[in-house]
Short mmCIF file of C-alpha atoms and ligand atoms in Angstrom, two decimals:
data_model
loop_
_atom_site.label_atom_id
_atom_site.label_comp_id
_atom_site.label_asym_id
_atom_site.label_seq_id
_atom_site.Cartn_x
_atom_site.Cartn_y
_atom_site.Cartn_z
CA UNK A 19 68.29 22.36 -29.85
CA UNK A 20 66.70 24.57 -32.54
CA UNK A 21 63.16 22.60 -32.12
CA UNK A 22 63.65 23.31 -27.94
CA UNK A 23 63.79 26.85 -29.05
CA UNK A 24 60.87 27.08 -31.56
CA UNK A 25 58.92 25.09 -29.24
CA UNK A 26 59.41 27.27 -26.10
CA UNK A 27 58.54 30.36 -27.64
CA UNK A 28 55.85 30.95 -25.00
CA UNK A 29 57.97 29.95 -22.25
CA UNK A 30 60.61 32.24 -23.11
CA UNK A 31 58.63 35.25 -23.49
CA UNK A 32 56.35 34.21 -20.08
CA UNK A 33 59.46 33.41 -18.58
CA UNK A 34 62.63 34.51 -19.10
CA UNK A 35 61.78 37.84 -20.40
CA UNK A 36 60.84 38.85 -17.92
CA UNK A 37 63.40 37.63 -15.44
CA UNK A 38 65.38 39.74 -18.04
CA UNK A 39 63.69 42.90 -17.54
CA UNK A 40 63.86 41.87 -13.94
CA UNK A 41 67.43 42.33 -13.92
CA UNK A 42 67.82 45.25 -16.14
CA UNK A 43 65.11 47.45 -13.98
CA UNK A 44 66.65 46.20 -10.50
CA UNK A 45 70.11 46.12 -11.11
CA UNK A 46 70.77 45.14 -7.52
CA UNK A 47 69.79 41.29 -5.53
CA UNK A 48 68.34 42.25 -2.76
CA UNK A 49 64.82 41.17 -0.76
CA UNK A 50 62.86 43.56 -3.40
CA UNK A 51 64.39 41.13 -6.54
CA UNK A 52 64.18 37.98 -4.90
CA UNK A 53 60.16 38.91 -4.09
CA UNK A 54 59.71 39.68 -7.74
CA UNK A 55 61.99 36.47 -9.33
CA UNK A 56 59.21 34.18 -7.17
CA UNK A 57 56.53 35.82 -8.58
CA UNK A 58 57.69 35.55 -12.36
CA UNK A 59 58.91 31.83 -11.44
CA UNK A 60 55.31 30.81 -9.72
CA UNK A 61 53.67 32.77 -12.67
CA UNK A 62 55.52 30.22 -15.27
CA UNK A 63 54.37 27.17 -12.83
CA UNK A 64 57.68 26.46 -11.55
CA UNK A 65 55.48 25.51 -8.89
CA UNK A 66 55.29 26.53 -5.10
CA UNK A 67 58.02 23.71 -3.45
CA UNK A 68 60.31 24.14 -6.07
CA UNK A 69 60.26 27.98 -6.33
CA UNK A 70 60.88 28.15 -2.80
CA UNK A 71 63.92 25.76 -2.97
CA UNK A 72 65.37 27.43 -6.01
CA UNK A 73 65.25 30.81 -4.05
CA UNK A 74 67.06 28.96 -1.19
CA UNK A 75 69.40 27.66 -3.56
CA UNK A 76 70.30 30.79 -5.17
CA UNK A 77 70.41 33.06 -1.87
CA UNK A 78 73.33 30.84 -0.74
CA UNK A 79 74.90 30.65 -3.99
CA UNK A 80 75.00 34.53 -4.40
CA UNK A 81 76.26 34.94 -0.96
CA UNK A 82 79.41 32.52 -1.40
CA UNK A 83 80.18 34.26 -4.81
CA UNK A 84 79.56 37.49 -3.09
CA UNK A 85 77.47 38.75 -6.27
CA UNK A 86 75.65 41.86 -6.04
CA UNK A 87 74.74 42.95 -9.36
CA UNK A 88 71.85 41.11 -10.47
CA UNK A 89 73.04 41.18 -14.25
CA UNK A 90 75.86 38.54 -13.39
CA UNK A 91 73.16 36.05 -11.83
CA UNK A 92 71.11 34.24 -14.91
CA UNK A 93 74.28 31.41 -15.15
CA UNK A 94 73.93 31.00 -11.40
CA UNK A 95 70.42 30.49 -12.47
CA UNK A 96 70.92 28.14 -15.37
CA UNK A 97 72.98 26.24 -13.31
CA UNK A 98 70.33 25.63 -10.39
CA UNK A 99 67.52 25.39 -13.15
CA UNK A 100 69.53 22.01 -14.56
CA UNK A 101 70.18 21.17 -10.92
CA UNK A 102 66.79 20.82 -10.08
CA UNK A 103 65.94 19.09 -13.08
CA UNK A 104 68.86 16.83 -12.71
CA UNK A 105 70.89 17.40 -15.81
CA UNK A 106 73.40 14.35 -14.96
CA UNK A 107 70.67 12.15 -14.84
CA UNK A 108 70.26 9.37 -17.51
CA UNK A 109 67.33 10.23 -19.75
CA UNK A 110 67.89 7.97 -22.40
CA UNK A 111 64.96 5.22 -23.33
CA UNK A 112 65.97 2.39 -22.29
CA UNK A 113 65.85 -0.82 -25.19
CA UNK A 114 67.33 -4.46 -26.25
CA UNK A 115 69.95 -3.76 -28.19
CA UNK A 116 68.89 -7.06 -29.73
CA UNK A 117 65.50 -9.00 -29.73
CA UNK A 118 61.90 -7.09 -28.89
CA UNK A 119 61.44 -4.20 -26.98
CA UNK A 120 58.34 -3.47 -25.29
CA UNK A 121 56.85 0.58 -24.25
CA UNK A 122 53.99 0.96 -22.93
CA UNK A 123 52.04 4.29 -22.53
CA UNK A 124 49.93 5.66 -19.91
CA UNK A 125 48.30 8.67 -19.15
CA UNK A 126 44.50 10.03 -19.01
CA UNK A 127 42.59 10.94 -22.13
CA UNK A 128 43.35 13.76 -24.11
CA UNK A 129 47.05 14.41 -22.82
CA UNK A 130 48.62 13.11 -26.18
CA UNK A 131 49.41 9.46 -25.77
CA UNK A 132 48.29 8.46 -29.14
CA UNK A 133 50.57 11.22 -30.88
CA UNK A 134 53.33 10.53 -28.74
CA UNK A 135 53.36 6.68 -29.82
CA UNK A 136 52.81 7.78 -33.41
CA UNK A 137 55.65 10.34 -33.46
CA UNK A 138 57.52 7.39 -31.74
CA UNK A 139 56.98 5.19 -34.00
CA UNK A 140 58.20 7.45 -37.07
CA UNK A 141 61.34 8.06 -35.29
CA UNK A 142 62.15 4.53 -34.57
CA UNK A 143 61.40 3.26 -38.31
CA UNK A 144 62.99 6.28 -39.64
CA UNK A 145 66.36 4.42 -37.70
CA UNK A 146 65.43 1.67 -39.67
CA UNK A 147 64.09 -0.56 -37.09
CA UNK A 148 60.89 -2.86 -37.39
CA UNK A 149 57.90 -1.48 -35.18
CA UNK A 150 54.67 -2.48 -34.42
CA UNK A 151 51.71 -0.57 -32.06
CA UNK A 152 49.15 -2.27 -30.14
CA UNK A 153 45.83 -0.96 -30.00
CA UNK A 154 45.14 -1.23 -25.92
CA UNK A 155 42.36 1.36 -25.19
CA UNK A 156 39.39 -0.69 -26.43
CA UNK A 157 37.56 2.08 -23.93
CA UNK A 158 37.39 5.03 -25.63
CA UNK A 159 35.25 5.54 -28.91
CA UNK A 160 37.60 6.50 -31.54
CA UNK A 161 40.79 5.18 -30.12
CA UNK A 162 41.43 2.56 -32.12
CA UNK A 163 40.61 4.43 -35.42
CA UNK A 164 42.82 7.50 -34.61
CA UNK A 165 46.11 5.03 -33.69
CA UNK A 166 45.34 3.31 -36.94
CA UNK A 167 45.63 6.91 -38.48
CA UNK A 168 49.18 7.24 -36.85
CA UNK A 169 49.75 4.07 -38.25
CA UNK A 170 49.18 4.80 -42.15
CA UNK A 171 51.08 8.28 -41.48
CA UNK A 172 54.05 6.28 -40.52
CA UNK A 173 53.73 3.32 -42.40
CA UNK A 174 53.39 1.07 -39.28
CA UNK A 175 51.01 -1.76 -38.79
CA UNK A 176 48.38 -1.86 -35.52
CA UNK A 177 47.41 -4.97 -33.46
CA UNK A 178 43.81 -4.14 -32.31
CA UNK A 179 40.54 -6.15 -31.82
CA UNK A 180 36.75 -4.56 -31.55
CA UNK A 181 36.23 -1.59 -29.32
CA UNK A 182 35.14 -3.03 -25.56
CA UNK A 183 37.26 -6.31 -25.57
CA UNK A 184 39.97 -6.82 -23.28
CA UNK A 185 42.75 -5.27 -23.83
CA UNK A 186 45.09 -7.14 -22.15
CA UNK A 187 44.24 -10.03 -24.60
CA UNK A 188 45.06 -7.22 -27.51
CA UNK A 189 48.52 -7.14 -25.72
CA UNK A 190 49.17 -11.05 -25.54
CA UNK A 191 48.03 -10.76 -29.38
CA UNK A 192 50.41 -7.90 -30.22
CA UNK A 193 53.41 -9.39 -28.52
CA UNK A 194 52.73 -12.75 -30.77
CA UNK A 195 52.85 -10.55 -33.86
CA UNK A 196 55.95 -9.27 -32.49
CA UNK A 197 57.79 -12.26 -31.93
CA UNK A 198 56.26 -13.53 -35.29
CA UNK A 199 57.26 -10.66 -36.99
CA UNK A 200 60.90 -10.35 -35.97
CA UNK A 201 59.50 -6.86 -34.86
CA UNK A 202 62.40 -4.44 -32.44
CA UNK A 203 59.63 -1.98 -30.78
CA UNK A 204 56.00 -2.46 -29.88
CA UNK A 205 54.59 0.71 -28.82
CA UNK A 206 51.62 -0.27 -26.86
CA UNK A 207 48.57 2.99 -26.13
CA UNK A 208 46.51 2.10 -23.27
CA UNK A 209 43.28 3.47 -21.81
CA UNK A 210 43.32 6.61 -19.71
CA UNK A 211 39.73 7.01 -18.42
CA UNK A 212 39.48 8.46 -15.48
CA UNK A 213 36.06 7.48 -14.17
CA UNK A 214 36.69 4.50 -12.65
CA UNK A 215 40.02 4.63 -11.62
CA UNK A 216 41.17 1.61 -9.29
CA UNK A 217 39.63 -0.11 -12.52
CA UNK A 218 42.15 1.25 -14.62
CA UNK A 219 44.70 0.78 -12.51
CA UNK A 220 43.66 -2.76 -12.76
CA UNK A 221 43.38 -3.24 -16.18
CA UNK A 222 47.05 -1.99 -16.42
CA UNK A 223 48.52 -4.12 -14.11
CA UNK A 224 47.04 -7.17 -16.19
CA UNK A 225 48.55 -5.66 -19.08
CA UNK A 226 51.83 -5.42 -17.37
CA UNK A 227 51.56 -8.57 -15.93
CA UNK A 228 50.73 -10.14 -19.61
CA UNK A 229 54.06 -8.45 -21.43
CA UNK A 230 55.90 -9.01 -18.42
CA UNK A 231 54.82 -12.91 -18.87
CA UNK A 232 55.22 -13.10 -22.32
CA UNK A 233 58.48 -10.98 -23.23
CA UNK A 234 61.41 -11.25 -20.89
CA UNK A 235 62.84 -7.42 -19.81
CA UNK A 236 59.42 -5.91 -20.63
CA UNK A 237 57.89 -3.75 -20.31
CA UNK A 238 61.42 -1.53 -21.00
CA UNK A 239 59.48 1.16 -20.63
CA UNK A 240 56.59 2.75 -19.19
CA UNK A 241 56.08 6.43 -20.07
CA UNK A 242 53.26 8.60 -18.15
CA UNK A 243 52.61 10.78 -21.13
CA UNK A 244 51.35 14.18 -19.07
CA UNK A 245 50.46 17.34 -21.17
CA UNK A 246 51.94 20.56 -19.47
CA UNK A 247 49.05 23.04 -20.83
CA UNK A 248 47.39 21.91 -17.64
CA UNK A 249 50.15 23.19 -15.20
CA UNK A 250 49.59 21.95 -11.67
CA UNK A 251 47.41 19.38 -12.65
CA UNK A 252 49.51 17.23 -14.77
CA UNK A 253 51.96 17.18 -11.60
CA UNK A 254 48.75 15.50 -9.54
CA UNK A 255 47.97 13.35 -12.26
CA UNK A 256 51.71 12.14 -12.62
CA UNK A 257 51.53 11.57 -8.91
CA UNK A 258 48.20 9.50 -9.37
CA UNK A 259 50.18 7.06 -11.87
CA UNK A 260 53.34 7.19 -10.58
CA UNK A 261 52.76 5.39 -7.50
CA UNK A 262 50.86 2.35 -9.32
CA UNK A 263 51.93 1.81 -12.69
CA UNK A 264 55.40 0.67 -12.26
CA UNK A 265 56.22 4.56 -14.37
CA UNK A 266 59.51 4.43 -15.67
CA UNK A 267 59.82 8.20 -16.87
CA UNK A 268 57.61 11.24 -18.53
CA UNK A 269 56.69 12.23 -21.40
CA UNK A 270 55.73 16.30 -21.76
CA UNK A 271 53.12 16.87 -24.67
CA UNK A 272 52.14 20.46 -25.94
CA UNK A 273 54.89 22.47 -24.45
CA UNK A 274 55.17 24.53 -27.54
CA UNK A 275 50.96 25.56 -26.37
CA UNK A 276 51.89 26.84 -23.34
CA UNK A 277 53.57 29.69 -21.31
CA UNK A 278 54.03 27.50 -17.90
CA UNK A 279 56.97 25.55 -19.48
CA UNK A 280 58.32 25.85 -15.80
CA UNK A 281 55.87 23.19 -14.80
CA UNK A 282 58.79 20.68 -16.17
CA UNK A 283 61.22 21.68 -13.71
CA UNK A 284 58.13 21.55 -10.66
CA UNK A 285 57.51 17.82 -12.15
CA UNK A 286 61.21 16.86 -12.54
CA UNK A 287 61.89 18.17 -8.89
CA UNK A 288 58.85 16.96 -7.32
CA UNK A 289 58.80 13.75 -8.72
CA UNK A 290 61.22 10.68 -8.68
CA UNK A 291 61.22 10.03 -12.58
CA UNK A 292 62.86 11.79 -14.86
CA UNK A 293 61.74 13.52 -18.49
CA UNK A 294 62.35 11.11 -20.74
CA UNK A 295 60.42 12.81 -24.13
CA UNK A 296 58.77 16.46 -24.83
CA UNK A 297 56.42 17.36 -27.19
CA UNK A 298 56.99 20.26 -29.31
CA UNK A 299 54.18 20.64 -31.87
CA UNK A 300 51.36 17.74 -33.41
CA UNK A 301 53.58 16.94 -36.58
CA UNK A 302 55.51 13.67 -36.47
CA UNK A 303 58.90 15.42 -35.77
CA UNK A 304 57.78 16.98 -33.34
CA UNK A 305 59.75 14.91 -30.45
CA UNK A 306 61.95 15.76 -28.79
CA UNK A 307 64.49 13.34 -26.51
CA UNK A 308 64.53 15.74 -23.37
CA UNK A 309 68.08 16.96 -22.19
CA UNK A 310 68.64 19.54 -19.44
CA UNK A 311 71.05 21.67 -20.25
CA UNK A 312 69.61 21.65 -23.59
CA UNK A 313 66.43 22.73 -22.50
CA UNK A 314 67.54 25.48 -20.23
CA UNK A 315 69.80 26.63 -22.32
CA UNK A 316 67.21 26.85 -25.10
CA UNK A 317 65.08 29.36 -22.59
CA UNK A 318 67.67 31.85 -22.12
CA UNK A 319 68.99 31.75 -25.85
P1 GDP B 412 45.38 10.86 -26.20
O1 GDP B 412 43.92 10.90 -25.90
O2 GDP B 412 46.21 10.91 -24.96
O3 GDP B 412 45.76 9.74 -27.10
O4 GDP B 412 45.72 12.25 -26.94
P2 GDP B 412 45.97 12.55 -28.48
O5 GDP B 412 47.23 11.96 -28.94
O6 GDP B 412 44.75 12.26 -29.24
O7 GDP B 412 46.20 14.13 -28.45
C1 GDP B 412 45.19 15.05 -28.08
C2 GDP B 412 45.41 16.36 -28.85
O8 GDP B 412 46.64 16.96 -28.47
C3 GDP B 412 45.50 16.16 -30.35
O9 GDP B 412 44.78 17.20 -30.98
C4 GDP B 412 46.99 16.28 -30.66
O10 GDP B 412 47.24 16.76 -31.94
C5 GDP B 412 47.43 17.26 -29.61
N1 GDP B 412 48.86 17.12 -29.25
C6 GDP B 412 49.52 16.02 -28.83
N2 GDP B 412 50.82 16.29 -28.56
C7 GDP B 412 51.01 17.60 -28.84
C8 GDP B 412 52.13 18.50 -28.75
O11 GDP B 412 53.26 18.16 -28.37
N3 GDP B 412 51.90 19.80 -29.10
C9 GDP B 412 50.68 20.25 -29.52
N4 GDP B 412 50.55 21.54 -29.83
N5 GDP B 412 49.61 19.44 -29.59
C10 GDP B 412 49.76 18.13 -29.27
#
């Protein structure tokens, strides 16, 4: 809870202050608040859909509890917040409790796959389990260098071959380490160019299609890593993956850079997958297993 808090800093003072001096200065719900609660909600990229359902939402909620004074309505707000980004939802990460477990990451270039995998990969051997990382964007200069740096950090070895080759023959390598290894959790990065994208799309559909082959279950996982400093875009991107990539939940990187925190509520509503990670900072603890209620409650601490 305490690294929620640190981390949404921004978000808090962007966000909820405001809504706070919202109340104070207007004392009273009526057409003049509600005008000014969109504005401060669009303004922290709660996004335009969801705002205007959360507005809904709330006008029929403060009519059947018959409140007037606008200091009694941040729980009714909580409480539609973790609504909309269904807090009874299972976020969990889903694993073998026995044998190998395979995640695979996806998500275009800069949004903080690599970092995500590494902070992954601390927290998993920190739990004392056995885990190994493939080295799947062979694309990008400086990839495979930079998830071998995660790698020594954590104390984790990397499955990679030379930049360019095919990385779904890097994959069909790193799941024979795995099995060889007796390792829990590969954590496989992939590429996430965006020029040529029905290509990449392609090339990670053979990657599926080689785990999928070669470990039965996998991939457990597949997280869209998105990073919220980009607002409304990360919500177009997720929709860009989402419908190809077999996506089995969302990662949030950088939250703890941004102000627009709301844009995980616009994703969460918007999208049919839920939050599965956030990340709160570049260290290696700086992951955070997302939780609702949590996470809204950590805004209006
Ligand atoms: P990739 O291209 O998707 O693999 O992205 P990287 O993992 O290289 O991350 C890109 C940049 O974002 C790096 O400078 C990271 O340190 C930074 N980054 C990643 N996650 C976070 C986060 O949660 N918070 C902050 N502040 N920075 C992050």
């Amino acid at each position: 809870t305490n690294k929620f808090k640190e981390g949404l800093t921004k978000t808090r003072t962007a966000f909820v202050e405001r809504v706070e001096e919202l109340i104070t200065r207007r004392k009273k719900i009526d057409e003049a608040f509600y005008e000014e609660l969109e504005e401060i909600l669009i303004g922290a990229d709660v996004g335009v859909n969801t705002v205007m359902q959360l507005i809904d939402e709330l006008r029929v909620e403060v009519k059947k509890r018959k409140i007037e004074d606008a200091a009694e309505l941040q729980p009714v707000l909580s409480e539609k917040l973790i609504g909309l980004l269904r807090g009874d939802e299972d976020n969990k990460i889903h694993l073998e409790s026995s044998g190998l477990s395979v995640v695979l990451f996806v998500g275009v270039n800069g949004v903080g796959k690599t970092t995500t995998i590494g902070k992954l990969a601390h927290k998993y051997k920190s739990e004392g389990k056995r885990v190994l990382l493939a080295a799947g964007d062979t694309f990008r200069a400086g990839a495979i260098e930079q998830l071998e740096v995660w790698g020594q950090r954590v104390g984790v070895d990397v499955i990679k071959q030379s930049s360019g080759s095919d990385p779904a023959a890097v994959m069909f390598d790193a799941v024979q380490a795995a099995k060889q290894r007796g390792v829990d959790i590969l954590l496989c990065d992939t590429a996430g160019r965006l020029q040529n994208k029905s290509n990449l799309m392609e090339e990670l559909n053979k990657i599926y299609r080689v785990i999928q082959r070669e470990v039965p279950g996998a991939p457990h996982e597949v997280l869209l890593v998105l990073d919220a400093t980009t607002g409304q875009n990360a919500l177009s991107q997720a929709k860009l993956f989402g419908e190809k990539s077999g996506v089995t939940g969302l990662v949030l990187t950088k939250l703890d850079g941004t102000a627009k925190g709301g844009i995980v509520i616009a994703i969460r509503n918007e999208l049919q997958l839920p939050v599965k990670l956030v990340g709160l900072g570049e260290k290696m603890d700086d992951l955070q297993e997302f939780d609702s209620e949590q996470f809204v409650h950590a805004l209006f601490a």
